[in-house]
Amino acid sequence: MKFTGLFLTLAISPFAFSGEIVASKDIQVLALNGAKVSGSFLSVKNIKAEDGNQQVVVKYSTNFRDGGLLESRPYILTVDVQGKTEITTNKLYSYAQASQKLRTGLEWFVENEKEQYQVKTAEQLKGDGFIPYSDIEGLVSTYNNDNDLEVTSNSVKKITTNSLIQQYKAADIEQKKQFKMWLINSETK
């Protein structure tokens, strides 16, 4: 019986994730769908992901011979993953060119198995303190809450009144009861 379970797991596991996010050499992927991407000392360049819309946090980082290291703030992007999906940014050849582009804002590009496009909304995350981006998961969570975004493993969508109504209608009796209690308690505070 254990052998059958192991066999099924091995047979199904290659199909669990059909997509892959690949970052170009000067881009670091920091988070995927609100979860920090962990890696070794060197940054992770290939990340398994489900096909569909994924929320990806990236930053530009490269070392120029004519000026040293330049890093951007983390950018939060919604990327349509379809098979092998590559994230790139502007080609920057000098320290002066890169520092100018960091001031005006980077443009982000995606190429997957179906299409090639420029990301329309790429916002910079803003952190505070000595190491402002050390809690990338917390920053992404705050960003999602502030922008009413619901992020799952294969979708990023805006929370609307209609979506909340649909969730309430789909809830069972106990969940509706808990929601009503929460609503009453939050209104009386």
mmCIF file of C-alpha atoms in Angstrom:
data_model
loop_
_atom_site.group_PDB
_atom_site.id
_atom_site.type_symbol
_atom_site.label_atom_id
_atom_site.label_comp_id
_atom_site.label_asym_id
_atom_site.label_seq_id
_atom_site.Cartn_x
_atom_site.Cartn_y
_atom_site.Cartn_z
ATOM 1 C CA MET A 1 0.000 0.000 0.000
ATOM 2 C CA LYS A 2 2.817 2.424 0.845
ATOM 3 C CA PHE A 3 4.476 1.596 -2.466
ATOM 4 C CA THR A 4 1.294 2.494 -4.375
ATOM 5 C CA GLY A 5 1.051 5.858 -2.576
ATOM 6 C CA LEU A 6 4.711 6.611 -3.287
ATOM 7 C CA PHE A 7 4.267 5.658 -6.940
ATOM 8 C CA LEU A 8 1.193 7.914 -7.311
ATOM 9 C CA THR A 9 2.991 10.797 -5.617
ATOM 10 C CA LEU A 10 5.971 10.494 -7.943
ATOM 11 C CA ALA A 11 3.743 10.120 -11.000
ATOM 12 C CA ILE A 12 1.571 13.147 -10.170
ATOM 13 C CA SER A 13 4.185 15.522 -8.715
ATOM 14 C CA PRO A 14 5.687 16.686 -12.043
ATOM 15 C CA PHE A 15 2.234 17.943 -13.015
ATOM 16 C CA ALA A 16 1.485 19.779 -9.748
ATOM 17 C CA PHE A 17 3.239 22.889 -11.040
ATOM 18 C CA SER A 18 3.103 23.408 -14.766
ATOM 19 C CA GLY A 19 4.695 26.848 -14.690
ATOM 20 C CA GLU A 20 8.103 28.219 -13.878
ATOM 21 C CA ILE A 21 9.169 31.796 -13.178
ATOM 22 C CA VAL A 22 12.638 32.623 -14.463
ATOM 23 C CA ALA A 23 14.379 35.873 -13.517
ATOM 24 C CA SER A 24 17.063 37.442 -15.680
ATOM 25 C CA LYS A 25 20.565 37.749 -14.236
ATOM 26 C CA ASP A 26 20.072 41.227 -12.744
ATOM 27 C CA ILE A 27 16.710 40.491 -11.086
ATOM 28 C CA GLN A 28 16.060 38.847 -7.730
ATOM 29 C CA VAL A 29 12.701 37.263 -6.911
ATOM 30 C CA LEU A 30 11.943 38.024 -3.252
ATOM 31 C CA ALA A 31 8.400 36.677 -2.808
ATOM 32 C CA LEU A 32 5.709 34.727 -4.614
ATOM 33 C CA ASN A 33 2.050 35.173 -3.603
ATOM 34 C CA GLY A 34 3.029 36.751 -0.296
ATOM 35 C CA ALA A 35 5.502 34.018 0.707
ATOM 36 C CA LYS A 36 9.210 34.766 0.880
ATOM 37 C CA VAL A 37 11.264 32.885 -1.701
ATOM 38 C CA SER A 38 14.054 31.210 0.187
ATOM 39 C CA GLY A 39 17.338 30.285 -1.344
ATOM 40 C CA SER A 40 21.002 30.007 -0.663
ATOM 41 C CA PHE A 41 23.478 32.885 -0.545
ATOM 42 C CA LEU A 42 22.952 33.335 -4.282
ATOM 43 C CA SER A 43 19.484 34.418 -5.321
ATOM 44 C CA VAL A 44 16.924 31.978 -6.683
ATOM 45 C CA LYS A 45 16.488 32.301 -10.460
ATOM 46 C CA ASN A 46 13.933 29.555 -11.258
ATOM 47 C CA ILE A 47 10.773 29.151 -9.187
ATOM 48 C CA LYS A 48 8.045 26.572 -9.703
ATOM 49 C CA ALA A 49 4.575 28.115 -9.851
ATOM 50 C CA GLU A 50 1.092 27.234 -10.986
ATOM 51 C CA ASP A 51 -0.153 28.592 -14.287
ATOM 52 C CA GLY A 52 -2.327 31.677 -13.850
ATOM 53 C CA ASN A 53 -1.908 35.108 -12.280
ATOM 54 C CA GLN A 54 0.819 35.177 -9.654
ATOM 55 C CA GLN A 55 1.906 38.034 -7.410
ATOM 56 C CA VAL A 56 5.683 38.337 -7.645
ATOM 57 C CA VAL A 57 7.980 40.682 -5.716
ATOM 58 C CA VAL A 58 11.239 41.434 -7.540
ATOM 59 C CA LYS A 59 14.126 43.840 -7.312
ATOM 60 C CA TYR A 60 16.833 44.961 -9.687
ATOM 61 C CA SER A 61 20.372 44.448 -8.444
ATOM 62 C CA THR A 62 23.625 44.569 -10.379
ATOM 63 C CA ASN A 63 27.235 45.566 -9.902
ATOM 64 C CA PHE A 64 28.747 47.963 -12.460
ATOM 65 C CA ARG A 65 32.483 48.255 -13.034
ATOM 66 C CA ASP A 66 32.154 52.014 -13.456
ATOM 67 C CA GLY A 67 30.378 52.749 -10.176
ATOM 68 C CA GLY A 68 29.546 49.804 -7.987
ATOM 69 C CA LEU A 69 26.401 48.087 -6.798
ATOM 70 C CA LEU A 70 22.931 49.455 -7.563
ATOM 71 C CA GLU A 71 19.706 48.032 -6.152
ATOM 72 C CA SER A 72 16.117 49.102 -6.596
ATOM 73 C CA ARG A 73 13.346 48.983 -4.045
ATOM 74 C CA PRO A 74 11.247 45.831 -4.341
ATOM 75 C CA TYR A 75 8.543 46.012 -7.002
ATOM 76 C CA ILE A 76 5.278 44.096 -6.720
ATOM 77 C CA LEU A 77 3.965 42.706 -10.014
ATOM 78 C CA THR A 78 1.057 40.564 -11.153
ATOM 79 C CA VAL A 79 2.423 38.130 -13.717
ATOM 80 C CA ASP A 80 0.507 35.714 -15.939
ATOM 81 C CA VAL A 81 2.459 32.465 -15.620
ATOM 82 C CA GLN A 82 1.992 30.178 -18.604
ATOM 83 C CA GLY A 83 4.672 27.493 -18.659
ATOM 84 C CA LYS A 84 8.171 28.943 -18.616
ATOM 85 C CA THR A 85 7.707 32.637 -17.796
ATOM 86 C CA GLU A 86 10.633 35.071 -17.821
ATOM 87 C CA ILE A 87 10.719 38.419 -16.009
ATOM 88 C CA THR A 88 13.101 41.067 -17.331
ATOM 89 C CA THR A 89 13.599 44.809 -17.118
ATOM 90 C CA ASN A 90 15.303 47.508 -19.168
ATOM 91 C CA LYS A 91 18.809 46.701 -20.414
ATOM 92 C CA LEU A 92 21.062 49.040 -18.458
ATOM 93 C CA TYR A 93 24.696 49.247 -19.498
ATOM 94 C CA SER A 94 26.278 51.814 -17.157
ATOM 95 C CA TYR A 95 26.055 52.972 -13.570
ATOM 96 C CA ALA A 96 24.830 56.446 -14.651
ATOM 97 C CA GLN A 97 22.141 55.001 -16.925
ATOM 98 C CA ALA A 98 20.951 52.571 -14.226
ATOM 99 C CA SER A 99 20.859 55.180 -11.448
ATOM 100 C CA GLN A 100 18.810 57.503 -13.692
ATOM 101 C CA LYS A 101 16.366 54.673 -14.510
ATOM 102 C CA LEU A 102 16.046 53.789 -10.794
ATOM 103 C CA ARG A 103 15.019 57.393 -10.075
ATOM 104 C CA THR A 104 12.398 57.492 -12.840
ATOM 105 C CA GLY A 105 11.159 53.921 -12.389
ATOM 106 C CA LEU A 106 11.960 50.624 -14.042
ATOM 107 C CA GLU A 107 9.819 49.014 -16.691
ATOM 108 C CA TRP A 108 9.116 45.301 -16.292
ATOM 109 C CA PHE A 109 8.566 42.812 -19.094
ATOM 110 C CA VAL A 110 7.151 39.288 -19.103
ATOM 111 C CA GLU A 111 7.539 36.607 -21.732
ATOM 112 C CA ASN A 112 5.683 33.333 -21.341
ATOM 113 C CA GLU A 113 4.770 30.501 -23.681
ATOM 114 C CA LYS A 114 1.684 32.371 -24.942
ATOM 115 C CA GLU A 115 2.646 36.045 -25.081
ATOM 116 C CA GLN A 116 5.124 38.814 -24.437
ATOM 117 C CA TYR A 117 4.032 42.012 -22.655
ATOM 118 C CA GLN A 118 5.028 44.922 -20.451
ATOM 119 C CA VAL A 119 3.634 44.901 -16.905
ATOM 120 C CA LYS A 120 1.231 47.832 -16.654
ATOM 121 C CA THR A 121 1.127 48.223 -12.888
ATOM 122 C CA ALA A 122 4.403 47.726 -11.091
ATOM 123 C CA GLU A 123 4.435 49.432 -7.721
ATOM 124 C CA GLN A 124 7.372 49.843 -5.378
ATOM 125 C CA LEU A 125 7.030 48.532 -1.847
ATOM 126 C CA LYS A 126 7.983 51.026 0.813
ATOM 127 C CA GLY A 127 9.636 49.849 3.989
ATOM 128 C CA ASP A 128 10.768 51.696 7.113
ATOM 129 C CA GLY A 129 13.659 51.401 9.514
ATOM 130 C CA PHE A 130 17.247 50.217 9.380
ATOM 131 C CA ILE A 131 16.588 47.141 7.218
ATOM 132 C CA PRO A 132 13.323 48.218 5.556
ATOM 133 C CA TYR A 133 12.739 45.108 3.439
ATOM 134 C CA SER A 134 13.728 42.369 5.861
ATOM 135 C CA ASP A 135 10.065 41.428 6.470
ATOM 136 C CA ILE A 136 9.000 41.131 2.845
ATOM 137 C CA GLU A 137 6.012 38.952 3.780
ATOM 138 C CA GLY A 138 4.704 41.629 6.155
ATOM 139 C CA LEU A 139 5.144 44.373 3.533
ATOM 140 C CA VAL A 140 3.276 42.310 0.909
ATOM 141 C CA SER A 141 0.482 41.554 3.382
ATOM 142 C CA THR A 142 0.121 45.263 4.207
ATOM 143 C CA TYR A 143 0.149 46.142 0.497
ATOM 144 C CA ASN A 144 -2.566 43.566 -0.245
ATOM 145 C CA ASN A 145 -4.727 44.770 2.657
ATOM 146 C CA ASP A 146 -4.318 48.425 1.680
ATOM 147 C CA ASN A 147 -5.268 47.633 -1.941
ATOM 148 C CA ASP A 148 -8.078 45.148 -1.147
ATOM 149 C CA LEU A 149 -6.333 42.290 -2.967
ATOM 150 C CA GLU A 150 -6.998 38.599 -2.446
ATOM 151 C CA VAL A 151 -4.042 36.459 -3.508
ATOM 152 C CA THR A 152 -4.232 32.684 -3.932
ATOM 153 C CA SER A 153 -1.888 30.215 -5.585
ATOM 154 C CA ASN A 154 -3.191 30.980 -9.091
ATOM 155 C CA SER A 155 -5.114 34.257 -8.929
ATOM 156 C CA VAL A 156 -4.772 37.840 -7.820
ATOM 157 C CA LYS A 157 -8.077 39.668 -7.658
ATOM 158 C CA LYS A 158 -9.536 42.827 -6.199
ATOM 159 C CA ILE A 159 -11.990 42.260 -3.368
ATOM 160 C CA THR A 160 -15.299 43.891 -4.252
ATOM 161 C CA THR A 161 -18.666 44.102 -2.552
ATOM 162 C CA ASN A 162 -20.028 41.516 -4.991
ATOM 163 C CA SER A 163 -17.214 39.067 -4.202
ATOM 164 C CA LEU A 164 -17.891 39.483 -0.462
ATOM 165 C CA ILE A 165 -21.618 38.866 -1.025
ATOM 166 C CA GLN A 166 -20.831 35.734 -3.036
ATOM 167 C CA GLN A 167 -18.528 34.455 -0.272
ATOM 168 C CA TYR A 168 -21.253 35.088 2.314
ATOM 169 C CA LYS A 169 -23.830 33.233 0.225
ATOM 170 C CA ALA A 170 -21.427 30.294 -0.209
ATOM 171 C CA ALA A 171 -20.714 30.069 3.544
ATOM 172 C CA ASP A 172 -22.382 27.439 5.693
ATOM 173 C CA ILE A 173 -24.664 28.300 8.639
ATOM 174 C CA GLU A 174 -21.866 28.189 11.224
ATOM 175 C CA GLN A 175 -19.609 30.493 9.170
ATOM 176 C CA LYS A 176 -22.467 32.985 8.693
ATOM 177 C CA LYS A 177 -23.122 32.901 12.443
ATOM 178 C CA GLN A 178 -19.433 33.583 13.202
ATOM 179 C CA PHE A 179 -19.404 36.453 10.711
ATOM 180 C CA LYS A 180 -22.484 38.035 12.275
ATOM 181 C CA MET A 181 -20.913 37.758 15.747
ATOM 182 C CA TRP A 182 -17.713 39.354 14.472
ATOM 183 C CA LEU A 183 -19.710 42.140 12.816
ATOM 184 C CA ILE A 184 -21.668 42.873 16.003
ATOM 185 C CA ASN A 185 -18.496 42.859 18.129
ATOM 186 C CA SER A 186 -16.595 45.121 15.727
ATOM 187 C CA GLU A 187 -19.483 47.619 15.505
ATOM 188 C CA THR A 188 -19.732 47.948 19.309
ATOM 189 C CA LYS A 189 -16.045 48.818 19.795
#
